[in-house]
CSV table of C-alpha atoms in Angstrom, one decimal:
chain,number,residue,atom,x,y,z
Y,1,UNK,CA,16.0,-16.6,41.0
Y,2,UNK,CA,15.1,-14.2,38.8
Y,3,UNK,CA,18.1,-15.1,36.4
Y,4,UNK,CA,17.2,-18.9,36.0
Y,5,UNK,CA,13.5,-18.3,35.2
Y,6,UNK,CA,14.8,-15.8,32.4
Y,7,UNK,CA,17.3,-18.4,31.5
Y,8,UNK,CA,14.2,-21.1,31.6
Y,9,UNK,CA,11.7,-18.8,29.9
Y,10,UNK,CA,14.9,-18.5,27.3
Y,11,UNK,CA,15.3,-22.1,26.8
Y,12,UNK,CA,11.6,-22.9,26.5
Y,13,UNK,CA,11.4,-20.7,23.5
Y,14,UNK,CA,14.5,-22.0,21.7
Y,15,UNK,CA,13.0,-25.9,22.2
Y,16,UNK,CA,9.4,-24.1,20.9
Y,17,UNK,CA,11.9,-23.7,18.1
Y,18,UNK,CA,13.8,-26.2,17.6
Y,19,UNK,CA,10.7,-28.3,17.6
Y,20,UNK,CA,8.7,-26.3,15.4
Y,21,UNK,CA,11.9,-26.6,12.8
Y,22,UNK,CA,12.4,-30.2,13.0
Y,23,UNK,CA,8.7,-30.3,12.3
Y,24,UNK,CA,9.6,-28.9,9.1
Y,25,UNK,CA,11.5,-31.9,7.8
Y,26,UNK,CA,10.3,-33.9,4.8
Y,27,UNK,CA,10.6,-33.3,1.3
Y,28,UNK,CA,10.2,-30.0,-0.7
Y,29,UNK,CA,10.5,-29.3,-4.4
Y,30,UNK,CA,13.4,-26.9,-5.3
Y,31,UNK,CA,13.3,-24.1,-7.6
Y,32,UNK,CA,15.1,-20.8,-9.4
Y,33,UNK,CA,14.4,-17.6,-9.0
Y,34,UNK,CA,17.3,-15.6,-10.3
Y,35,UNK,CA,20.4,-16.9,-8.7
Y,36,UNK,CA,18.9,-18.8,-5.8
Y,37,UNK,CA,17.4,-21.8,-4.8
Y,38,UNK,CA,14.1,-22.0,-2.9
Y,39,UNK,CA,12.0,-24.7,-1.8
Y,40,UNK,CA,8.7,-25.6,-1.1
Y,41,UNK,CA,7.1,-28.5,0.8
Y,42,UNK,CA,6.1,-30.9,-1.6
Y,43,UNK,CA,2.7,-31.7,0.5
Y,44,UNK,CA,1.5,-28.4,-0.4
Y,45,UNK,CA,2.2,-28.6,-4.4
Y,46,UNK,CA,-0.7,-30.3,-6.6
Y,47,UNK,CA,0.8,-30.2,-9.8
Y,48,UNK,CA,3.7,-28.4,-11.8
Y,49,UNK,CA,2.6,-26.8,-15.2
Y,50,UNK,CA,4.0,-25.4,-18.4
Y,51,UNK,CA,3.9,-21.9,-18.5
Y,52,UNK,CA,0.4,-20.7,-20.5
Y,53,UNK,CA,-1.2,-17.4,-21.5
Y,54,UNK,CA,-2.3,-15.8,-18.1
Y,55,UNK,CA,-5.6,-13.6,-17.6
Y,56,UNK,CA,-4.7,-10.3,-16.1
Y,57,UNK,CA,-7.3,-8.7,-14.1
Y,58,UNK,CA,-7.7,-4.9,-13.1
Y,59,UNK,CA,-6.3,-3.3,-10.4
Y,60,UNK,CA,-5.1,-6.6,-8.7
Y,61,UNK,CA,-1.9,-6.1,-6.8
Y,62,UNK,CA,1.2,-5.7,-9.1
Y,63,UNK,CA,2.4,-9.4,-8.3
Y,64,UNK,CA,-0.6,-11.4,-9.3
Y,65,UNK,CA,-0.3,-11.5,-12.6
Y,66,UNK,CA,-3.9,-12.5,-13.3
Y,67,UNK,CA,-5.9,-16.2,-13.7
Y,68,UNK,CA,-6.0,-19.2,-15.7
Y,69,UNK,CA,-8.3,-21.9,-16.3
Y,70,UNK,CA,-7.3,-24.9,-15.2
Y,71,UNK,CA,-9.5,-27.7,-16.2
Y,72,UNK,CA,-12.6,-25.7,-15.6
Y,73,UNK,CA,-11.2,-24.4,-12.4
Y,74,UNK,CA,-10.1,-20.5,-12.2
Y,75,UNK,CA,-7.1,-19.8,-10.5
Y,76,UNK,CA,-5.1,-16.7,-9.4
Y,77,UNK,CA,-1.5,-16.7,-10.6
Y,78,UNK,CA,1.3,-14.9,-8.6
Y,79,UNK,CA,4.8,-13.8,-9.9
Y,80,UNK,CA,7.0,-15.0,-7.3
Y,81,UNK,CA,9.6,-13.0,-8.9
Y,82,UNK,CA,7.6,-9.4,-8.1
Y,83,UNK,CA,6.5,-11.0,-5.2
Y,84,UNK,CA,9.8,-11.4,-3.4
Y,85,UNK,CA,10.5,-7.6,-5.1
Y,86,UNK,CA,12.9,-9.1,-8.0
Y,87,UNK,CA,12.7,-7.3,-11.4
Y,88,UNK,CA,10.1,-8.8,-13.4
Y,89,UNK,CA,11.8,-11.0,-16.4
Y,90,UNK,CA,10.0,-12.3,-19.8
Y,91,UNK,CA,8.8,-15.8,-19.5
Y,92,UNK,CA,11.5,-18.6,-21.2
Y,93,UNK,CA,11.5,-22.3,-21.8
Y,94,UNK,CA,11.9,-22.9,-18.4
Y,95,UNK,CA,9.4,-20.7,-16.6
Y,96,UNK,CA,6.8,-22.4,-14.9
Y,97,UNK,CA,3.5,-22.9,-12.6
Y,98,UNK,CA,3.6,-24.5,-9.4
Y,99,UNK,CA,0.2,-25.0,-8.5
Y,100,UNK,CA,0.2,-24.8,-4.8
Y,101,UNK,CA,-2.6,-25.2,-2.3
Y,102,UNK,CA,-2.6,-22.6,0.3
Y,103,UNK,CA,-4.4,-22.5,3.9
Y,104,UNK,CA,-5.9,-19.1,4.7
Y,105,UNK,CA,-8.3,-18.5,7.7
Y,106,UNK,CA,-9.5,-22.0,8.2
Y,107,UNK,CA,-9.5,-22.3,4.2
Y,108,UNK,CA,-8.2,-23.8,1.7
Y,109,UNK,CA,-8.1,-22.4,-2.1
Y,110,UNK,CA,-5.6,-22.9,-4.9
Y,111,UNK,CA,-2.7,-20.8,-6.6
Y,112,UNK,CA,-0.2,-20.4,-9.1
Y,113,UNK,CA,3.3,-19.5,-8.8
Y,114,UNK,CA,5.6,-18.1,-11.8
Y,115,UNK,CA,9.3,-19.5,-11.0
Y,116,UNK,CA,12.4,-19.2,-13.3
Y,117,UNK,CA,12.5,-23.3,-13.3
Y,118,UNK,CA,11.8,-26.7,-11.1
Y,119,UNK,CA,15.5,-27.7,-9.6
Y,120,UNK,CA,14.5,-31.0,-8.1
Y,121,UNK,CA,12.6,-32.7,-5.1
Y,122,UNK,CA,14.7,-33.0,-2.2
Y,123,UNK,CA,14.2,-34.7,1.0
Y,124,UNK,CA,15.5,-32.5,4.2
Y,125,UNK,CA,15.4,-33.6,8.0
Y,126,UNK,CA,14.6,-31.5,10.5
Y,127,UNK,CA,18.3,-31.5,12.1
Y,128,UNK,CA,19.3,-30.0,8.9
Y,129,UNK,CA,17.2,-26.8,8.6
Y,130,UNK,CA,18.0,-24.1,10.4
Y,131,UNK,CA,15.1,-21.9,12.0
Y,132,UNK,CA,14.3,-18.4,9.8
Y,133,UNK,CA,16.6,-15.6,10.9
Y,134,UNK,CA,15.6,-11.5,11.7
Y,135,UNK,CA,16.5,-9.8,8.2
Y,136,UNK,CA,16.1,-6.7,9.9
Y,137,UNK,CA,12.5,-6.1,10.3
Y,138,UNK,CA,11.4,-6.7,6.7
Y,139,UNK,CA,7.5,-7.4,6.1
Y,140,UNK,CA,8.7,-10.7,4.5
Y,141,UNK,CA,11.2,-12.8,7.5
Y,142,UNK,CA,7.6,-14.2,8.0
Y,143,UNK,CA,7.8,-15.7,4.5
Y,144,UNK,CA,10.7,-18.4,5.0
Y,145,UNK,CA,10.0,-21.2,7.0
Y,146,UNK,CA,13.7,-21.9,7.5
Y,147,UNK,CA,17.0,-22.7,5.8
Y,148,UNK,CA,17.8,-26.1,4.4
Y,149,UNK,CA,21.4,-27.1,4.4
Y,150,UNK,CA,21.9,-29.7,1.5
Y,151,UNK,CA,25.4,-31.0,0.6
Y,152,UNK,CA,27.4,-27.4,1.7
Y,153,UNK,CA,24.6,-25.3,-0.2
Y,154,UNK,CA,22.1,-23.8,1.2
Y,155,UNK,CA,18.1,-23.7,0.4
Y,156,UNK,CA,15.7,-21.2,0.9
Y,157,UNK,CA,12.7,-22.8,2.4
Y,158,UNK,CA,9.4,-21.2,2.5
Y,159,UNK,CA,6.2,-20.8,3.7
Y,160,UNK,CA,3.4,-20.5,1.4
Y,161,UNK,CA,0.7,-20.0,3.1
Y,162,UNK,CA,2.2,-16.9,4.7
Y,163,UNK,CA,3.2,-15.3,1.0
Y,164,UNK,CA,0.2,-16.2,-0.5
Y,165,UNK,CA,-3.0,-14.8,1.6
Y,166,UNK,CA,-6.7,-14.3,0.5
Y,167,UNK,CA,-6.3,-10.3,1.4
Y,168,UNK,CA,-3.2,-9.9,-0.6
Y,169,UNK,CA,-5.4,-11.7,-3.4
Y,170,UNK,CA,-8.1,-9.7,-3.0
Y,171,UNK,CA,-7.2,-6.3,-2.2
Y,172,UNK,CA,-7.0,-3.8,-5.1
Y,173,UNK,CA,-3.8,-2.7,-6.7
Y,174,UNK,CA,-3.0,1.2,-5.7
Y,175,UNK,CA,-3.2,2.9,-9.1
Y,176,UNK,CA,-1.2,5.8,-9.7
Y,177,UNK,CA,-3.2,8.8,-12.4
């Protein structure tokens, strides 16, 4: 008896799952950063913007890079490269903003992401995404929100409003004397 409701309890959380990945079907806009693709669903991008001179502020952490003005509107900016812990790389033709609206503790606010360049908008069901995998107890398997399988390649899916949070934002970088 005590078998089958561990077997149940099992099966319950794989369906939470399941369901909760399907959920995740719809269409995302790809994107570079170094070698791989990533994607992000396209609900949660406002706009996509050529790259522009970027406001850095003090003692922010070391992956927000600083603010720009967007139509009257200030808005933090975020390397996604330093974010994910890549080596930072100078801007080119092809580096971008994604301007991305983020949910935070029953808020909403408004943020820029540096990518290497905009792939393409992609629609992905549910039956093709796989649920995020255990990378061994890093601080960032919360960041993915699955894996899209598109034509034998595979897409990084993420989820923004976990990589993007108002403490991360607002918290001090640790400056070394």
């Amino acid at each position: 008896m005590k078998a089958n409701l561990v077997e149940k309890k099992e099966q319950n959380q794989k369906n939470d799952l399941s369901s909760t990945v399907e959920n995740n079907g719809g269409k995302y806009l790809t994107f570079l950063l170094g070698n791989e693709v990533y994607g992000v669903q396209i609900i949660k991008v406002q706009e996509i913007i050529k790259m522009q001179n970027v406001s850095r502020i003090p003692r922010v952490k070391d992956f927000v890079r600083g603010v720009i003005n967007l139509r009257g509107k200030i808005i933090p900016v975020v390397d996604l490269r330093v974010r994910f812990g890549m080596n930072r790389q100078n801007d080119t033709d092809n580096t971008c903003i994604v301007v991305v609206q983020v949910a935070n503790h029953n808020e909403k606010f408004i943020v820029g992401l540096i990518i290497d360049e905009v792939r393409e908008v992609l629609s992905i069901a549910g039956e093709n995404i796989e649920p995020s995998i255990y990378l061994g107890g890093n601080d960032n398997d919360d960041f993915f929100l699955g894996i899209g399988k598109v034509y034998q390649e595979v897409k990084i899916l993420l989820d923004i409003d976990q990589i993007i949070n108002t403490t991360d934002l607002s918290q001090p970088a640790h400056i070394e004397l």
